[in-house]
Short mmCIF file of C-alpha atoms (C1' of nucleotides) in Angstrom, two decimals:
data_model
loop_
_atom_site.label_atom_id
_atom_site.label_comp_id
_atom_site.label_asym_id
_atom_site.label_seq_id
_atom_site.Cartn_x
_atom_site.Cartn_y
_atom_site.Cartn_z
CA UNK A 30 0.00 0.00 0.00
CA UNK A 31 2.02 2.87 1.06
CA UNK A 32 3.80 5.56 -0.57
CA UNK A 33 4.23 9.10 0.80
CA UNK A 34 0.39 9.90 0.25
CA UNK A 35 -0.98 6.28 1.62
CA UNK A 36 1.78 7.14 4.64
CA UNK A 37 0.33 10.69 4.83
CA UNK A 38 -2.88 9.64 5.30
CA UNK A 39 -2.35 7.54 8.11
CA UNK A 40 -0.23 10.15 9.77
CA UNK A 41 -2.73 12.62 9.50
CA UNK A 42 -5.92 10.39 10.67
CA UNK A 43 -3.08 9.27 13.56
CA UNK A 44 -2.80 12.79 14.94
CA UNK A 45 -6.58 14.03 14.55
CA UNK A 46 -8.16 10.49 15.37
CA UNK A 47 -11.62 10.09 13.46
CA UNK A 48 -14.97 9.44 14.43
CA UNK A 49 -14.17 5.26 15.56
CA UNK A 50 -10.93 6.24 17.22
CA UNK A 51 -8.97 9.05 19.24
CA UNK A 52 -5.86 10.87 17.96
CA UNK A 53 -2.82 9.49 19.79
CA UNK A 54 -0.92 12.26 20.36
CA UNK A 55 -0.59 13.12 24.24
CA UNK A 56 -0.88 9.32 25.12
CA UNK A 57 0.91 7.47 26.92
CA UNK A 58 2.06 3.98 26.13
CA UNK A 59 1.66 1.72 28.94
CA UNK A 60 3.80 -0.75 27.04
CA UNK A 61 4.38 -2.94 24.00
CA UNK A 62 4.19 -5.96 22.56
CA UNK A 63 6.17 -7.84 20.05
CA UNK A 64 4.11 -10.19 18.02
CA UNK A 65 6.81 -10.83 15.13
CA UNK A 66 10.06 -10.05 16.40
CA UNK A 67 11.47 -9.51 12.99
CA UNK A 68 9.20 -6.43 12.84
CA UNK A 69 11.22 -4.62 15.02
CA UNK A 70 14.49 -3.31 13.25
CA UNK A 71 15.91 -2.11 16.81
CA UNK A 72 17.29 -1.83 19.57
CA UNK A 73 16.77 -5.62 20.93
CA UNK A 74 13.09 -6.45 22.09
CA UNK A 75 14.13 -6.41 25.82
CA UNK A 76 15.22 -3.08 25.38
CA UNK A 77 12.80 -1.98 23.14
CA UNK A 78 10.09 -2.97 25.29
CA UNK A 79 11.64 -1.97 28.58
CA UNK A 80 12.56 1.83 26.84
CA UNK A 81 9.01 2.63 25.65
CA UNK A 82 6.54 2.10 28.42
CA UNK A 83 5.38 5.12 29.84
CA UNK A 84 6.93 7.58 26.37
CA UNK A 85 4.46 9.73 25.74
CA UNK A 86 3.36 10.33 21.87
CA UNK A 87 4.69 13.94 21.38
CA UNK A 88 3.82 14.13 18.17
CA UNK A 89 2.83 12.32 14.51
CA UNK A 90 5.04 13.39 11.67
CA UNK A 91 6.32 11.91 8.51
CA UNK A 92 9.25 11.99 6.58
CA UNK A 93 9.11 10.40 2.99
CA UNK A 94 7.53 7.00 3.61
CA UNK A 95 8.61 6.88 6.91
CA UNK A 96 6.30 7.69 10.08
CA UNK A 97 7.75 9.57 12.90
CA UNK A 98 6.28 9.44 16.19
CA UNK A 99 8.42 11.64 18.44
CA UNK A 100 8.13 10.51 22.16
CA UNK A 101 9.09 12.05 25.38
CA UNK A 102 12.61 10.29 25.45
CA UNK A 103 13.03 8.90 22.02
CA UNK A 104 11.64 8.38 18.39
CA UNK A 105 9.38 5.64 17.61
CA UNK A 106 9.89 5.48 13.53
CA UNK A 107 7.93 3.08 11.37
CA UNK A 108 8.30 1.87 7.59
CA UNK A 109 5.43 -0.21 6.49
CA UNK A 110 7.07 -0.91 3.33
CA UNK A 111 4.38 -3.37 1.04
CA UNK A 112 1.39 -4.37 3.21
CA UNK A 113 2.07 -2.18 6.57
CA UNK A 114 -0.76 -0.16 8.39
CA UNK A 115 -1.33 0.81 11.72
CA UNK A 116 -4.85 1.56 13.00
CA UNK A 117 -5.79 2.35 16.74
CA UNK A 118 -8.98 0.46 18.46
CA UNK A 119 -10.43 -0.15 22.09
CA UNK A 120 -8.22 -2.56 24.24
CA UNK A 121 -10.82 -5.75 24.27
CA UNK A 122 -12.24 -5.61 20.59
CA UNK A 123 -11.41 -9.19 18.83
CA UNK A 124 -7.81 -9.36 17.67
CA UNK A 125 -6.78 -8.85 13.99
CA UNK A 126 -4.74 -11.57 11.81
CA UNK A 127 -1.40 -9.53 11.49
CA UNK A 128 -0.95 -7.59 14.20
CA UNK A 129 2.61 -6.98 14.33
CA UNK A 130 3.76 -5.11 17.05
CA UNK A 131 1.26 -3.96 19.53
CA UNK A 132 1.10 -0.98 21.06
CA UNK A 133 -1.34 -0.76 24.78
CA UNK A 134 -2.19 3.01 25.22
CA UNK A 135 -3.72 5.41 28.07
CA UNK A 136 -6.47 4.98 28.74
CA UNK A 137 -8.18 1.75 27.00
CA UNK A 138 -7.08 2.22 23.57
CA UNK A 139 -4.22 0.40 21.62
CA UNK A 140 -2.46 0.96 18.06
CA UNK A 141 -1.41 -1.78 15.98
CA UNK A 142 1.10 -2.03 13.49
CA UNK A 143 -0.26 -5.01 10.84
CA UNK A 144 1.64 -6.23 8.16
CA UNK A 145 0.79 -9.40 6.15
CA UNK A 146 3.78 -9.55 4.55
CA UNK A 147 6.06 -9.20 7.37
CA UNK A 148 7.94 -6.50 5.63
CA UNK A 149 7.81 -3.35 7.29
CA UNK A 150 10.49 -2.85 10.28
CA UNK A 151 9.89 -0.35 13.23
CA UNK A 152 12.84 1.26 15.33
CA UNK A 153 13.27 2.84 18.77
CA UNK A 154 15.91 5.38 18.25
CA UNK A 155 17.48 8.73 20.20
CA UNK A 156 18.29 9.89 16.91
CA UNK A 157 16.06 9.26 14.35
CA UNK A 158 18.60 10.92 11.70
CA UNK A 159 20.23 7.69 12.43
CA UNK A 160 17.93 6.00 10.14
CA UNK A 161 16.51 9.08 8.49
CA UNK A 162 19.93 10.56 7.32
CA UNK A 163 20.10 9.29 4.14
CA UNK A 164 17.04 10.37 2.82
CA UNK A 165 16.59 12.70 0.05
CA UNK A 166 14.22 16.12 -0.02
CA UNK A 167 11.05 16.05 0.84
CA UNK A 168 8.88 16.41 -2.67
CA UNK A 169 6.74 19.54 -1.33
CA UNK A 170 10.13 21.15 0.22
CA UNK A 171 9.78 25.16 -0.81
CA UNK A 172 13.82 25.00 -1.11
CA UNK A 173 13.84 22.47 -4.15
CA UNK A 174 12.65 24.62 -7.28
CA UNK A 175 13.09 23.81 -10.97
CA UNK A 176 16.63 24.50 -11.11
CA UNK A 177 17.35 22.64 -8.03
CA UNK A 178 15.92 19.25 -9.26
CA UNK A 179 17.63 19.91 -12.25
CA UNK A 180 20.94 20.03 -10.84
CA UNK A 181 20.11 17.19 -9.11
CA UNK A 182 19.21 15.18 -12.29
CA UNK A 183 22.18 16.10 -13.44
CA UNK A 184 24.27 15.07 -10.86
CA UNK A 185 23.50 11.68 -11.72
CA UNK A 186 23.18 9.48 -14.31
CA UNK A 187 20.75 7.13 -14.77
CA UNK A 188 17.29 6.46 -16.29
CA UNK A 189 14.89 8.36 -14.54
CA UNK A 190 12.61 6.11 -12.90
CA UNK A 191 14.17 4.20 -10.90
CA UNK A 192 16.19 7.85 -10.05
CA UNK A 193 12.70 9.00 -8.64
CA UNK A 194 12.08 5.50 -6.97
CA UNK A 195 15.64 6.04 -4.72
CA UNK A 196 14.86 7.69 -1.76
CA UNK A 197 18.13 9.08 -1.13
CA UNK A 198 17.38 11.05 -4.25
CA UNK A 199 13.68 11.98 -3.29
CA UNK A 200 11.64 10.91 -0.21
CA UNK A 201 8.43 9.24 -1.04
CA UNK A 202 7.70 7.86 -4.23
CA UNK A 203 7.12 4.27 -5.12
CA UNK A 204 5.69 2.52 -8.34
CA UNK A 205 2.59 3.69 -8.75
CA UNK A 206 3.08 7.72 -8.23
CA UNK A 207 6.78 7.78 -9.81
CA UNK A 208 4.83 5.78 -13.39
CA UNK A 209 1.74 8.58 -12.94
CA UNK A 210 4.05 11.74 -12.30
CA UNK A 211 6.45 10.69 -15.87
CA UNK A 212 2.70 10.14 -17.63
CA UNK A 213 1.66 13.68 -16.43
CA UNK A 214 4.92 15.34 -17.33
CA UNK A 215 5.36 13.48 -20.30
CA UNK A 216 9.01 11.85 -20.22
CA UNK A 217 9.65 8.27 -21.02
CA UNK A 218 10.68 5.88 -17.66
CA UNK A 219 14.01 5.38 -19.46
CA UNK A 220 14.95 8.14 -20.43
CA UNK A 221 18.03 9.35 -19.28
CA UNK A 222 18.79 11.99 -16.01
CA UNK A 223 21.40 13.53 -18.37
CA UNK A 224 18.85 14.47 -21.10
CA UNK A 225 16.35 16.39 -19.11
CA UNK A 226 15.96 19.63 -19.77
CA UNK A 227 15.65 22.75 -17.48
CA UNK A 228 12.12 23.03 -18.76
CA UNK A 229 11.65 18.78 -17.98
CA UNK A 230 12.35 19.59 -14.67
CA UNK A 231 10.40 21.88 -13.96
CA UNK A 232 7.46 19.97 -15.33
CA UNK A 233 7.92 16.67 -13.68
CA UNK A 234 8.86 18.85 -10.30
CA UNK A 235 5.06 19.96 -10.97
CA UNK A 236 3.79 16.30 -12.04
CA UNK A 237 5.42 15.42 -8.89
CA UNK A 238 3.58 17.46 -6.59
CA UNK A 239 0.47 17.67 -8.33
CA UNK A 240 0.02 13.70 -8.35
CA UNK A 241 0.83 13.18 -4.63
CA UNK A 242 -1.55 16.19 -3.95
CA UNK A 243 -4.28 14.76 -5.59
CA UNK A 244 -3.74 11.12 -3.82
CA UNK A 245 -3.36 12.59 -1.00
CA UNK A 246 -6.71 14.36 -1.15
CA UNK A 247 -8.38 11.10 -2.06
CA UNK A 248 -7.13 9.64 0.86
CA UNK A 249 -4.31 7.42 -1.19
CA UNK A 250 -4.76 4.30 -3.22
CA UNK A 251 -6.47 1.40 -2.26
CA UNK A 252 -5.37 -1.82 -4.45
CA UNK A 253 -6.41 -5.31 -4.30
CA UNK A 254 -6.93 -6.58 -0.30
CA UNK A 255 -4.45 -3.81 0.40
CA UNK A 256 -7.61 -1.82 1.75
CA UNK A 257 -6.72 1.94 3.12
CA UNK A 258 -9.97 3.38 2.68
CA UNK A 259 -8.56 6.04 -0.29
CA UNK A 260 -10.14 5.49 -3.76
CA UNK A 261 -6.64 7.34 -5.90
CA UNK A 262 -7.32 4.03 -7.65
CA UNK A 263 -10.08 5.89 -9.86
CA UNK A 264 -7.70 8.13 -10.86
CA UNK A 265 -4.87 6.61 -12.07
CA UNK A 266 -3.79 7.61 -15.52
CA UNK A 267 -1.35 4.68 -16.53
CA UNK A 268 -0.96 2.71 -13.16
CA UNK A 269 -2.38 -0.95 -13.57
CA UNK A 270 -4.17 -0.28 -17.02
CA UNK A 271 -2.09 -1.94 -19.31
CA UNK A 272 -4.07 -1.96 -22.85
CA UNK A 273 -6.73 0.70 -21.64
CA UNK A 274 -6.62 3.87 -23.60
CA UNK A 275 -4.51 6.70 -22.07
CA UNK A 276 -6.74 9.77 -21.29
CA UNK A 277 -4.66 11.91 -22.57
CA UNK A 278 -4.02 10.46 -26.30
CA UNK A 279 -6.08 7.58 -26.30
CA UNK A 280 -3.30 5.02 -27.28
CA UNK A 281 -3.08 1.95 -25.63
CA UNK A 282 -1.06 2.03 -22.41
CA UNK A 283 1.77 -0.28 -22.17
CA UNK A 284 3.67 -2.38 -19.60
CA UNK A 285 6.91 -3.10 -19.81
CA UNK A 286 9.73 -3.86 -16.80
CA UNK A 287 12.29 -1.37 -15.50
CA UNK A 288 14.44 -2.02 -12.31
CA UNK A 289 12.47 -5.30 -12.01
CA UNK A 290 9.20 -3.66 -11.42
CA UNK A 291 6.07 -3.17 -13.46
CA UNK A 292 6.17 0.27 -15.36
CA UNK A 293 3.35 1.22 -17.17
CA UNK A 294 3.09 4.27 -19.67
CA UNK A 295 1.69 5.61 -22.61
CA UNK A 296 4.16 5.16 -25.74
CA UNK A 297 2.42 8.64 -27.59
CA UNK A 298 2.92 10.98 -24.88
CA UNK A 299 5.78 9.87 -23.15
CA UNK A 300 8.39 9.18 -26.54
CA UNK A 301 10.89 6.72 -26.31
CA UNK A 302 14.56 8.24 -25.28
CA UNK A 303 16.24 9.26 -28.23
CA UNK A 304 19.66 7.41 -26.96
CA UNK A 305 17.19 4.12 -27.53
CA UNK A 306 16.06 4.80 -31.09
CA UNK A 307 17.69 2.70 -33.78
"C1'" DA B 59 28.17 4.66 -10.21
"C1'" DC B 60 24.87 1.85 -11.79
"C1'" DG B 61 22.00 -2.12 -12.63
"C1'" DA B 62 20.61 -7.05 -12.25
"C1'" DG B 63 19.38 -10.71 -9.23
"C1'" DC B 64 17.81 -12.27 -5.06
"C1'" DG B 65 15.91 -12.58 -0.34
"C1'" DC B 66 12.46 -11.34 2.77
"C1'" DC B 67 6.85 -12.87 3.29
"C1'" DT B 68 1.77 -13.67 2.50
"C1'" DG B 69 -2.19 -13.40 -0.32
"C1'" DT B 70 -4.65 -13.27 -4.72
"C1'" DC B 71 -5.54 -14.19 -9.36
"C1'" DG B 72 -5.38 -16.29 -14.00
"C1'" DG B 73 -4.45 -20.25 -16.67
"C1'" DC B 74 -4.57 -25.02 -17.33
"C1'" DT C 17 -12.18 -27.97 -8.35
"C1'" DG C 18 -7.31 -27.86 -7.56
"C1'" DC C 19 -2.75 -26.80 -8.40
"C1'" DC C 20 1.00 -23.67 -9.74
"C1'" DG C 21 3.29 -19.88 -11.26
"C1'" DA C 22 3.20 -14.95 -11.62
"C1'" DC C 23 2.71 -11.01 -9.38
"C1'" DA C 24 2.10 -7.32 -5.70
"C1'" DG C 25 2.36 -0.23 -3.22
"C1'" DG C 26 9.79 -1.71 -0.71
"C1'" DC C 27 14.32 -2.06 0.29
"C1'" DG C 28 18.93 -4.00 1.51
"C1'" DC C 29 22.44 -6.93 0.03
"C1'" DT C 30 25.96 -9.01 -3.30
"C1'" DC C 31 28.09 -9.14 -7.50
"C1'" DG C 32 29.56 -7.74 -11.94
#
DNA sequence: ACGAGCGCCTGTCGGC
DNA sequence: TGCCGACAGGCGCTCG
């Protein structure tokens, strides 16, 4: 499920609670428990559960895909990476079938990381720029402008998708937003970083922020029994719609593989990379 | 520096 | 119906 806008989502309904649950910030958590121990990324699970009883949730932030819960003594970060969610419920309701890591809070309530896949990794940290350092700019960051992300194009080079899938290059896109953003701005997945133009830039930077907006509006995107609640899904221009005509052009969207993941994109508005004519 | 391949996991779907 | 491979919103690792 999540990318920065799924992630967003579940920050935001996190820190304002909705009409079935509370927000969590100011609560306490009366302790923790570990249901898959490979969940946890660190410290050790006798520390980890020994250091977080009684941290308070001091706040519910996000940076790229990552969640950041500051507490009063440390940072509780979370990656959900394929099938991750957290929700928050009464203490008593009827368990789920992958809870993860449990989390009993003050007074009666209790958040719950789930993850069916067993993916996602949660840490315990004093620094979270420990895990966090490596991280690229945020997409909606008022310091990166046109000519920014072009010098940062630039200062690689590589095709551009999976460029825009590394996080230490951007913080937050995954498959399905990095395939809609090139559709909206119009540049091929493999094309290269070196042939973008200042005027490229600028229009992806825009494709960029204009298709995470939007999903994150909706809610995010709810695939397949990878339910969120967010209905992007009826949006999508390329994502998933291999053969169905682009909305743009018409043409027939296609599917082919880059960086061993499914890429989809429409071969009349997004021209194939002149270095890959013959 | 970059890309391919693989491991980590469970669930679903399409084809035979 | 049942089985089996392909595939899935991510990322870290090794190896060329």
């Amino acid at each position: 499920m999540p990318e920065l806008p799924e992630v967003e989502t579940i920050r935001q309904s996190l820190r304002l609670g909705t009409p079935e649950q509370p927000s969590i910030l100011g609560r306490k958590i009366i302790n923790a428990e570990l249901l898959w121990t490979r969940s946890l990324a660190e410290p050790e699970p006798n520390e980890f559960l020994r250091r977080i009883s009684g941290q308070v949730v001091k706040g519910v932030e996000r940076r790229g895909k990552f969640l950041t819960l500051p507490l009063s003594e440390d940072w509780l970060l979370v990656h959900l990476r394929m099938s991750g969610d957290i929700t928050v419920g009464a203490i008593g309701e009827p368990h789920g079938t992958h809870e993860r890591v449990m989390f009993n809070l003050e007074p009666g309530w209790r958040m719950a990381f789930i993850d069916p896949r067993k993916f996602g990794r949660v840490w315990l940290v004093s620094d979270p720029q420990k895990v966090l350092g490596a991280l690229g700019p945020e997409p909606f960051d008022e310091k990166l402008d046109d000519f920014r992300f072009y010098q940062m194009l630039h200062s690689v080079n590589r095709r551009l998708k999976p460029t825009l899938m590394d996080q230490a290059f951007l913080a937050g896109l995954g498959n399905i937003y990095t395939d809609e953003a090139l559709n909206r701005a119009r540049l091929h997945p493999l094309a290269s970083t070196s042939s973008i133009m200042l005027e490229d830039a600028g229009r992806l930077l825009r494709a960029i922020r204009e298709t995470l907006q939007a999903a994150i509006q909706r809610n995010g995107t709810s695939i397949d029994w990878v339910y969120r609640g967010g209905d992007f899904q009826k949006y999508l221009r390329v994502y998933g719609r291999k053969d169905q005509a682009c909305p743009e052009c018409g043409t027939p969207i296609v599917k082919i593989v880059v960086g061993q993941r499914g890429t989809y994109y429409c071969p009349f508005c997004q021209v194939v990379p002149e270095e890959m004519r013959i």
